[in-house]
Amino acid sequence: MPFGYNGKILRVDLSTQKITVETPPDIFYRTYMGGGCLSLFYLLTEFKSGTDPLGPENLLVFASSVLSGIPMSGMTRYTVAALSPLTGGFGESEAGGYWGPELKHAGFDAILIKGRSEKPVYIWIRNGEVEIRDASHLWGKDTGATQEGIRKELDDKLIRVAMIGQAGENLVRYACVINNLGHANGRTGMGAVMGSKNLKAIAVRGTQKLQLADPKGLRAISQSLVASIKNHKNTQMFHELGTPAFIIPANTIGFLPTRNFTRSQFQGAEKISGEIMANTISVGQGTCYSCAVRCKRKVRTKGRYEVSSDYGGPEYESLASLGSCCGIDDLEAIAKGHELCNRYTLDIISTGMSIAFAMECFEKGLLTLEETAGLQLKFGNAEAMIEMIERIALRRGIGDLLAEGVKRAAERIGGEAQKYALHVKGQELPAHDPRTKFGVGFAYAISPTGADHQEASHDHLFGHVGIGTEAVAPLGILEPVSPLESGPQKIRLFRHAQLIWNLWNSLGICNLAAQPPCALTLDEVVRTVRCVTGWNTSLFELMQLSDRSMAMARIFNLRKGFTREDDTWPDRLFEPLPDGPHKGQTYTREDLEKAKDIYYEMMGWDRENGKPTRGKLIELNLEWLVE
Amino acid sequence: MPFGYNGKILRVDLSTQKITVETPPDIFYRTYMGGGCLSLFYLLTEFKSGTDPLGPENLLVFASSVLSGIPMSGMTRYTVAALSPLTGGFGESEAGGYWGPELKHAGFDAILIKGRSEKPVYIWIRNGEVEIRDASHLWGKDTGATQEGIRKELDDKLIRVAMIGQAGENLVRYACVINNLGHANGRTGMGAVMGSKNLKAIAVRGTQKLQLADPKGLRAISQSLVASIKNHKNTQMFHELGTPAFIIPANTIGFLPTRNFTRSQFQGAEKISGEIMANTISVGQGTCYSCAVRCKRKVRTKGRYEVSSDYGGPEYESLASLGSCCGIDDLEAIAKGHELCNRYTLDIISTGMSIAFAMECFEKGLLTLEETAGLQLKFGNAEAMIEMIERIALRRGIGDLLAEGVKRAAERIGGEAQKYALHVKGQELPAHDPRTKFGVGFAYAISPTGADHQEASHDHLFGHVGIGTEAVAPLGILEPVSPLESGPQKIRLFRHAQLIWNLWNSLGICNLAAQPPCALTLDEVVRTVRCVTGWNTSLFELMQLSDRSMAMARIFNLRKGFTREDDTWPDRLFEPLPDGPHKGQTYTREDLEKAKDIYYEMMGWDRENGKPTRGKLIELNLEWLVE
């Protein structure tokens, strides 16, 4: 199937209002493919060293991938990337939904946005036509109103809108980008970058057919994938309960962060579980473009809180961050918090963790009632949690401080506050206590985007998701490794799992459909790329793409001044686990340093700061990054 | 196809006559698979540091692979490995023919031989039964007589015999092992190791059926491969002319070593070409087990020299080493020399190069007529070349000196002789002048077995064999690289080509059937391994196997005292190419050192001596090699 991939890159300079279209050759797409890897190409080639993440010179990339837009489950994700205002390093976050495929159908693989508009604008893309439009009337509005306003104005209900609400406008450092009201490019503050550019939204409508090298072959894979999804226990679990299915196992095993990681089990876990959610506030499933997994939830309540079903429903991360981490077992309140975050475009993880941090500071006397303007900011106070979301998004009072993220907030509060600021590289911890699963903890430490639970596969601590040997056997990982293990064999497993996960990030593949052991096999991914592009590729080449993206991200951060010392954990994680079946379990700083030594060498990075060696860069066809 | 690979390893201690059989688990085979990689496992685990290569404690490994014995073209090769008496490092050489598959059909994947028999013996293996038999009556006989003697004695004409002739018995440091009279484990002196153990031969007869996970799938690949072989221009070229097809292009481009590498074009090239051979002394084709390529030649002459067709016919390497390199354009004489080498079990490359070295020494006055016992050892003297083969094999007169290889011979001759001794790590150069193709030259420098032309794919200097971008595209090498190039892009191509070639060495795959661009694709190799073993493997895992074998070989040599300085070329190769289209072309020592810097880093080896880092070893599941 000789073919050659044709893609277009859209450039928009908001300062000059200049719009240009580039058509890189096939080999460019084969080298960078999409998502994180493609974004990094532009970030690394076009970036000045001293850039202010919230200044006009920051480059904001929206990148789908060579696969995005094909009618197949789990292929919908797109990346938003830029210099992060939260971490000061590589900012990147992926979202599913419908926006990425729509962009492809509108004729573009990626959008590169520079500059800053004088007044609020949105970008309107329709089948290759691009327009910068005034958004003054949308400024200050939440996502629901924004989407509605744009669709009405352009008179098309099928327009897909990636946008920011008030949190993005107000430059909350962990503001996210939301599409279809319920799908978030959650992490690293990409919404703040949009806000800093006075860019309210990117509205897209595309009806162009994708060119495919082997449509018949693709159809066959897609059909067999649907059958697998219906038969595989993990995809079925996601289908039935969504990610909230993890609450009970996380609590049972003892890695459900509770009260700002002072506990790993939560008394109220049952009440915020996926099972309870399914039987109470759930009103159906949501999904992404062309996906048979249908893992998304829709919830509605009209009780103490009125929660609209338009904004999706809480994920595991929402339930843990806004719930257990804040000591809150009120499912309706969490659902409301989730809705508000999606309205305002706040990253739910960082929001929940910032509130939990503030609650601990308040309880420890580091924040006073005066500073909270009378709010009893205590663990378990659901009203306070919701109030805090409003204050953060609107930067009101204490919310203005927390809008800076826990790292900066703790610096300003001073004293002991540092101890309660749970972050890596400035990004708040996701809801997995790594003291029961070192692999996730190691991901927190070394991820280029700061604490990230989507950097490498979760250890196979429970059967639901995670790495079983059967699943990673195609990579040559043939023997099981204990989740608690932190030695060489765990780092080897981690290295290979990370290769898989970073491939997903560059191909726009959803790990709920594809993470081994799940429905989509590695072999099918290779065949899918072949059928779409006509490239005679292999799993070897795809793993090198993944390796390439990791080396590029590392170089990006090194240029921004990150060092080996930034690959670490907050102090609290070095303390013994306070409860649960693994009570007392922890890792020493030496354990982590040893793991880094091995990992850096595995990656072809030097030991000093994890700098990719010249030979490694050349191997990965990144000679242009050799300094 | 859940299956699990079952294989047996035979151990023979010739000192104690003890015979044992081991059955390693499936995971062992999946980790090491066969050939070089499997051999290295045993060499590294069972070896004492101070071993004398010709002492009883040297471990001699005969290893087929998980694929060997299947009825498919190009899958016949087996490895003989040991500490090399020629280089003092990793000794390894592969041969096709029928012996490897026969060993598998007799029930064994590999044989490990230690100790030394008091009197000459041979090992007799028949369908799992093993016997050590007296070989006193065969000692002193050539391969033809040995094979005939054994077949007669055991009354079975279908017995396959891997054996040594007089050169092996006499411990010529580059004595080879021959099976079926015309297939050689040629390089690194494995025949001398057999001789040192008083082991004349291993005779094998096997009629057991191999267990296959997916016989039907395998048949489909095999059939489609036969069709590819018939249609592919490279396999057709091998079919019609064999490797002698290379003589004319090598001469035209100017890399045909002539008169001990003092020239790169040979006036008599036409006379020793594959085309002339096909029209004169050729009497048909030979082949290996189940192979449709049929690249082997049979020649016969009854003119000035009587040459039997039982010993195959000259390959490209024979024609160049015994021919152009000695300034000899007499095809019949070369055919006779080829026959004698196969009778005596002399590696033809090292033999030809040793004679060429002696000729240059003689012409430069470093060897006298007295020392040659009156022989006019001049370039172009065909009679002298044949006489020298006899003398080397039987260690007569000056032959005794040359039987030590050019490195040791030059040390004894002294003076300028060193300049004419063309070797790397003590092994004589193959017949490719690397000044027109840096990739091959780099292989000479860094191969763990010393100068080796089968270490990485030949540059795509001519269309016949070599790496076209289409062929290596599945590995992500997407742009052509000039054969003359020695910079980063060449090292990147080399690294990936080496991964392929070392995979062949561990799977027992023949590069004439499989080297890209050839009939067998990388994808088919993966599917073949799956069909045979039932493993859910991938090209990624197979490339890691290859990487593993390279790291193991490196460690083996480092333990033997090799350093970065041993990865080099003889001085002559740094001089400008004396003639041909690329006249004046050469590389500096700095070029080579720069290439090594990049290569070591690509491999995950340190720059100091190319020692694999701890992290790299752990990545490759070689934690047990961390010191």
mmCIF file of C-alpha atoms in Angstrom, chain B residues 210-444:
data_model
loop_
_atom_site.group_PDB
_atom_site.id
_atom_site.type_symbol
_atom_site.label_atom_id
_atom_site.label_comp_id
_atom_site.label_asym_id
_atom_site.label_seq_id
_atom_site.Cartn_x
_atom_site.Cartn_y
_atom_site.Cartn_z
ATOM 1 C CA LEU B 210 9.510 -30.553 15.400
ATOM 2 C CA GLN B 211 6.676 -29.337 17.573
ATOM 3 C CA LEU B 212 5.143 -26.257 16.009
ATOM 4 C CA ALA B 213 2.610 -23.888 17.534
ATOM 5 C CA ASP B 214 0.987 -23.095 14.211
ATOM 6 C CA PRO B 215 2.062 -25.451 11.408
ATOM 7 C CA LYS B 216 -0.546 -24.112 9.021
ATOM 8 C CA GLY B 217 0.528 -20.517 9.536
ATOM 9 C CA LEU B 218 4.138 -21.538 9.043
ATOM 10 C CA ARG B 219 3.331 -23.333 5.801
ATOM 11 C CA ALA B 220 1.654 -20.219 4.465
ATOM 12 C CA ILE B 221 4.708 -18.063 5.209
ATOM 13 C CA SER B 222 7.009 -20.685 3.749
ATOM 14 C CA GLN B 223 5.045 -20.914 0.525
ATOM 15 C CA SER B 224 4.811 -17.192 0.074
ATOM 16 C CA LEU B 225 8.555 -16.977 0.755
ATOM 17 C CA VAL B 226 9.313 -19.416 -2.047
ATOM 18 C CA ALA B 227 7.293 -17.231 -4.395
ATOM 19 C CA SER B 228 9.167 -14.134 -3.182
ATOM 20 C CA ILE B 229 12.507 -15.834 -3.685
ATOM 21 C CA LYS B 230 11.580 -16.631 -7.270
ATOM 22 C CA ASN B 231 10.526 -13.055 -7.898
ATOM 23 C CA HIS B 232 13.100 -11.006 -6.025
ATOM 24 C CA LYS B 233 16.028 -9.783 -8.058
ATOM 25 C CA ASN B 234 18.547 -10.277 -5.287
ATOM 26 C CA THR B 235 17.599 -13.845 -4.455
ATOM 27 C CA GLN B 236 17.476 -14.565 -8.182
ATOM 28 C CA MET B 237 20.977 -13.207 -8.557
ATOM 29 C CA PHE B 238 22.153 -15.492 -5.747
ATOM 30 C CA HIS B 239 20.277 -18.333 -7.378
ATOM 31 C CA GLU B 240 21.927 -17.811 -10.729
ATOM 32 C CA LEU B 241 25.463 -16.835 -9.827
ATOM 33 C CA GLY B 242 25.831 -17.211 -6.078
ATOM 34 C CA THR B 243 27.966 -14.748 -4.189
ATOM 35 C CA PRO B 244 30.573 -14.728 -7.002
ATOM 36 C CA ALA B 245 28.135 -12.311 -8.651
ATOM 37 C CA PHE B 246 29.773 -9.626 -6.511
ATOM 38 C CA ILE B 247 33.223 -9.805 -8.112
ATOM 39 C CA ILE B 248 32.462 -7.514 -11.047
ATOM 40 C CA PRO B 249 30.605 -4.816 -9.080
ATOM 41 C CA ALA B 250 33.253 -4.939 -6.354
ATOM 42 C CA ASN B 251 35.932 -4.391 -8.964
ATOM 43 C CA THR B 252 33.998 -1.708 -10.811
ATOM 44 C CA ILE B 253 33.284 0.309 -7.687
ATOM 45 C CA GLY B 254 36.792 -0.338 -6.464
ATOM 46 C CA PHE B 255 36.569 -2.286 -3.242
ATOM 47 C CA LEU B 256 37.926 -5.605 -4.463
ATOM 48 C CA PRO B 257 41.013 -6.131 -2.303
ATOM 49 C CA THR B 258 43.938 -6.831 -4.560
ATOM 50 C CA ARG B 259 47.499 -7.802 -3.697
ATOM 51 C CA ASN B 260 46.980 -7.580 0.049
ATOM 52 C CA PHE B 261 44.896 -4.381 -0.096
ATOM 53 C CA THR B 262 47.516 -2.436 -2.045
ATOM 54 C CA ARG B 263 44.918 -2.054 -4.783
ATOM 55 C CA SER B 264 41.141 -2.000 -4.826
ATOM 56 C CA GLN B 265 40.732 -3.057 -8.436
ATOM 57 C CA PHE B 266 42.085 -6.216 -10.013
ATOM 58 C CA GLN B 267 43.103 -6.505 -13.629
ATOM 59 C CA GLY B 268 42.103 -10.148 -13.667
ATOM 60 C CA ALA B 269 38.679 -9.559 -12.079
ATOM 61 C CA GLU B 270 36.800 -10.602 -15.170
ATOM 62 C CA LYS B 271 38.578 -13.976 -15.218
ATOM 63 C CA ILE B 272 37.527 -14.818 -11.673
ATOM 64 C CA SER B 273 34.001 -13.460 -11.969
ATOM 65 C CA GLY B 274 30.793 -15.279 -11.200
ATOM 66 C CA GLU B 275 29.767 -14.949 -14.829
ATOM 67 C CA ILE B 276 32.918 -16.671 -16.086
ATOM 68 C CA MET B 277 32.617 -19.302 -13.388
ATOM 69 C CA ALA B 278 29.049 -20.058 -14.463
ATOM 70 C CA ASN B 279 30.217 -20.554 -18.031
ATOM 71 C CA THR B 280 33.299 -22.629 -17.296
ATOM 72 C CA ILE B 281 33.884 -24.771 -14.228
ATOM 73 C CA SER B 282 30.372 -24.630 -12.786
ATOM 74 C CA VAL B 283 28.509 -27.940 -12.815
ATOM 75 C CA GLY B 284 25.389 -26.912 -10.927
ATOM 76 C CA GLN B 285 23.983 -25.477 -7.778
ATOM 77 C CA GLY B 286 24.173 -26.572 -4.203
ATOM 78 C CA THR B 287 21.904 -25.524 -1.399
ATOM 79 C CA CYS B 288 21.098 -25.753 2.286
ATOM 80 C CA TYR B 289 18.294 -27.598 4.019
ATOM 81 C CA SER B 290 14.947 -26.713 2.541
ATOM 82 C CA CYS B 291 16.158 -23.561 0.828
ATOM 83 C CA ALA B 292 14.812 -22.310 -2.477
ATOM 84 C CA VAL B 293 17.547 -19.730 -2.950
ATOM 85 C CA ARG B 294 20.123 -22.394 -3.882
ATOM 86 C CA CYS B 295 23.018 -19.947 -3.832
ATOM 87 C CA LYS B 296 25.751 -22.544 -3.469
ATOM 88 C CA ARG B 297 27.954 -23.480 -6.413
ATOM 89 C CA LYS B 298 29.359 -26.802 -7.506
ATOM 90 C CA VAL B 299 32.442 -26.747 -9.649
ATOM 91 C CA ARG B 300 34.570 -29.437 -11.251
ATOM 92 C CA THR B 301 37.758 -29.319 -13.289
ATOM 93 C CA LYS B 302 40.031 -31.967 -14.617
ATOM 94 C CA GLY B 303 42.506 -29.693 -16.314
ATOM 95 C CA ARG B 304 45.617 -28.383 -14.651
ATOM 96 C CA TYR B 305 43.944 -28.976 -11.337
ATOM 97 C CA GLU B 306 41.605 -31.764 -10.469
ATOM 98 C CA VAL B 307 38.791 -30.241 -8.415
ATOM 99 C CA SER B 308 36.051 -32.411 -6.958
ATOM 100 C CA SER B 309 32.517 -31.060 -6.938
ATOM 101 C CA ASP B 310 31.918 -32.591 -3.493
ATOM 102 C CA TYR B 311 33.421 -29.568 -1.788
ATOM 103 C CA GLY B 312 31.155 -26.930 -3.269
ATOM 104 C CA GLY B 313 32.544 -24.050 -5.227
ATOM 105 C CA PRO B 314 34.237 -20.737 -4.533
ATOM 106 C CA GLU B 315 32.245 -17.957 -2.934
ATOM 107 C CA TYR B 316 32.948 -14.276 -3.465
ATOM 108 C CA GLU B 317 35.207 -14.373 -0.424
ATOM 109 C CA SER B 318 37.196 -17.316 -1.833
ATOM 110 C CA LEU B 319 37.637 -15.662 -5.204
ATOM 111 C CA ALA B 320 38.835 -12.440 -3.618
ATOM 112 C CA SER B 321 40.975 -13.877 -0.812
ATOM 113 C CA LEU B 322 42.709 -16.634 -2.764
ATOM 114 C CA GLY B 323 42.363 -14.705 -6.033
ATOM 115 C CA SER B 324 42.630 -10.944 -6.285
ATOM 116 C CA CYS B 325 44.178 -10.537 -2.854
ATOM 117 C CA CYS B 326 46.984 -12.847 -3.918
ATOM 118 C CA GLY B 327 47.032 -11.287 -7.377
ATOM 119 C CA ILE B 328 45.823 -14.568 -8.871
ATOM 120 C CA ASP B 329 43.432 -14.647 -11.810
ATOM 121 C CA ASP B 330 43.504 -18.399 -12.391
ATOM 122 C CA LEU B 331 39.957 -19.557 -11.642
ATOM 123 C CA GLU B 332 40.862 -23.257 -11.661
ATOM 124 C CA ALA B 333 43.656 -22.691 -9.180
ATOM 125 C CA ILE B 334 41.322 -20.735 -6.923
ATOM 126 C CA ALA B 335 38.773 -23.549 -7.164
ATOM 127 C CA LYS B 336 41.476 -25.986 -6.156
ATOM 128 C CA GLY B 337 42.489 -23.760 -3.265
ATOM 129 C CA HIS B 338 38.864 -23.575 -2.199
ATOM 130 C CA GLU B 339 38.575 -27.360 -2.301
ATOM 131 C CA LEU B 340 41.754 -27.791 -0.268
ATOM 132 C CA CYS B 341 40.600 -25.346 2.387
ATOM 133 C CA ASN B 342 37.353 -27.294 2.727
ATOM 134 C CA ARG B 343 39.247 -30.583 2.882
ATOM 135 C CA TYR B 344 41.719 -29.373 5.486
ATOM 136 C CA THR B 345 39.176 -27.116 7.250
ATOM 137 C CA LEU B 346 40.930 -23.829 6.782
ATOM 138 C CA ASP B 347 39.028 -20.552 6.902
ATOM 139 C CA ILE B 348 39.393 -19.345 3.334
ATOM 140 C CA ILE B 349 39.426 -15.645 4.186
ATOM 141 C CA SER B 350 42.186 -15.922 6.769
ATOM 142 C CA THR B 351 44.076 -18.400 4.616
ATOM 143 C CA GLY B 352 44.028 -16.191 1.534
ATOM 144 C CA MET B 353 44.920 -13.128 3.564
ATOM 145 C CA SER B 354 47.753 -14.969 5.337
ATOM 146 C CA ILE B 355 49.184 -16.011 1.991
ATOM 147 C CA ALA B 356 48.773 -12.495 0.586
ATOM 148 C CA PHE B 357 50.558 -11.173 3.653
ATOM 149 C CA ALA B 358 53.398 -13.632 3.113
ATOM 150 C CA MET B 359 53.587 -12.665 -0.558
ATOM 151 C CA GLU B 360 53.970 -9.010 0.318
ATOM 152 C CA CYS B 361 56.589 -9.851 2.929
ATOM 153 C CA PHE B 362 58.432 -11.960 0.366
ATOM 154 C CA GLU B 363 58.314 -9.251 -2.272
ATOM 155 C CA LYS B 364 59.512 -6.668 0.252
ATOM 156 C CA GLY B 365 62.373 -8.934 1.262
ATOM 157 C CA LEU B 366 61.077 -9.747 4.731
ATOM 158 C CA LEU B 367 60.820 -13.420 3.884
ATOM 159 C CA THR B 368 63.676 -15.074 2.051
ATOM 160 C CA LEU B 369 63.778 -17.892 -0.456
ATOM 161 C CA GLU B 370 65.435 -19.912 2.252
ATOM 162 C CA GLU B 371 62.525 -19.350 4.585
ATOM 163 C CA THR B 372 60.035 -20.313 1.867
ATOM 164 C CA ALA B 373 62.119 -23.384 1.051
ATOM 165 C CA GLY B 374 62.644 -22.152 -2.466
ATOM 166 C CA LEU B 375 59.060 -21.148 -3.137
ATOM 167 C CA GLN B 376 58.714 -17.964 -5.215
ATOM 168 C CA LEU B 377 56.044 -16.557 -2.929
ATOM 169 C CA LYS B 378 55.059 -13.716 -5.238
ATOM 170 C CA PHE B 379 51.727 -12.136 -5.996
ATOM 171 C CA GLY B 380 50.121 -13.910 -8.902
ATOM 172 C CA ASN B 381 51.864 -17.250 -8.340
ATOM 173 C CA ALA B 382 48.937 -19.674 -8.258
ATOM 174 C CA GLU B 383 51.124 -22.707 -7.642
ATOM 175 C CA ALA B 384 52.640 -21.019 -4.605
ATOM 176 C CA MET B 385 49.185 -20.203 -3.259
ATOM 177 C CA ILE B 386 48.159 -23.852 -3.436
ATOM 178 C CA GLU B 387 51.421 -25.035 -1.998
ATOM 179 C CA MET B 388 51.005 -22.601 0.874
ATOM 180 C CA ILE B 389 47.542 -23.960 1.705
ATOM 181 C CA GLU B 390 49.089 -27.393 2.119
ATOM 182 C CA ARG B 391 51.940 -26.067 4.218
ATOM 183 C CA ILE B 392 49.621 -24.079 6.489
ATOM 184 C CA ALA B 393 47.210 -26.960 7.034
ATOM 185 C CA LEU B 394 50.036 -29.344 7.769
ATOM 186 C CA ARG B 395 52.127 -26.697 9.538
ATOM 187 C CA ARG B 396 55.071 -27.352 7.271
ATOM 188 C CA GLY B 397 57.982 -24.883 7.117
ATOM 189 C CA ILE B 398 56.811 -21.323 6.621
ATOM 190 C CA GLY B 399 53.230 -22.683 6.828
ATOM 191 C CA ASP B 400 53.745 -23.261 10.534
ATOM 192 C CA LEU B 401 54.324 -19.535 10.976
ATOM 193 C CA LEU B 402 51.337 -18.503 8.857
ATOM 194 C CA ALA B 403 49.129 -21.018 10.669
ATOM 195 C CA GLU B 404 49.349 -18.591 13.595
ATOM 196 C CA GLY B 405 47.593 -15.851 11.611
ATOM 197 C CA VAL B 406 49.055 -12.628 10.253
ATOM 198 C CA LYS B 407 49.204 -10.830 13.566
ATOM 199 C CA ARG B 408 51.416 -13.393 15.285
ATOM 200 C CA ALA B 409 53.369 -14.092 12.091
ATOM 201 C CA ALA B 410 54.175 -10.399 11.670
ATOM 202 C CA GLU B 411 55.328 -10.165 15.275
ATOM 203 C CA ARG B 412 57.745 -13.018 14.673
ATOM 204 C CA ILE B 413 58.973 -11.722 11.317
ATOM 205 C CA GLY B 414 59.381 -8.284 12.834
ATOM 206 C CA GLY B 415 60.274 -5.016 11.145
ATOM 207 C CA GLU B 416 57.942 -3.740 8.499
ATOM 208 C CA ALA B 417 55.900 -6.964 8.488
ATOM 209 C CA GLN B 418 53.467 -5.409 10.944
ATOM 210 C CA LYS B 419 52.379 -2.994 8.201
ATOM 211 C CA TYR B 420 51.359 -5.824 5.918
ATOM 212 C CA ALA B 421 49.447 -7.789 8.531
ATOM 213 C CA LEU B 422 45.878 -6.743 7.785
ATOM 214 C CA HIS B 423 43.725 -7.758 10.699
ATOM 215 C CA VAL B 424 41.478 -6.445 13.444
ATOM 216 C CA LYS B 425 41.802 -8.038 16.870
ATOM 217 C CA GLY B 426 43.979 -10.673 15.239
ATOM 218 C CA GLN B 427 41.460 -11.769 12.634
ATOM 219 C CA GLU B 428 42.314 -11.226 8.986
ATOM 220 C CA LEU B 429 40.273 -8.756 6.921
ATOM 221 C CA PRO B 430 37.489 -10.030 4.706
ATOM 222 C CA ALA B 431 37.471 -9.068 1.048
ATOM 223 C CA HIS B 432 35.818 -5.671 1.154
ATOM 224 C CA ASP B 433 37.954 -2.567 1.123
ATOM 225 C CA PRO B 434 36.131 -0.358 3.605
ATOM 226 C CA ARG B 435 37.430 2.860 2.148
ATOM 227 C CA THR B 436 34.486 2.837 -0.247
ATOM 228 C CA LYS B 437 31.931 1.756 2.291
ATOM 229 C CA PHE B 438 32.423 2.984 5.798
ATOM 230 C CA GLY B 439 29.693 0.794 7.272
ATOM 231 C CA VAL B 440 31.603 -2.373 6.490
ATOM 232 C CA GLY B 441 34.774 -0.791 7.749
ATOM 233 C CA PHE B 442 33.095 0.178 10.964
ATOM 234 C CA ALA B 443 31.920 -3.417 11.335
ATOM 235 C CA TYR B 444 35.531 -4.533 10.978
#
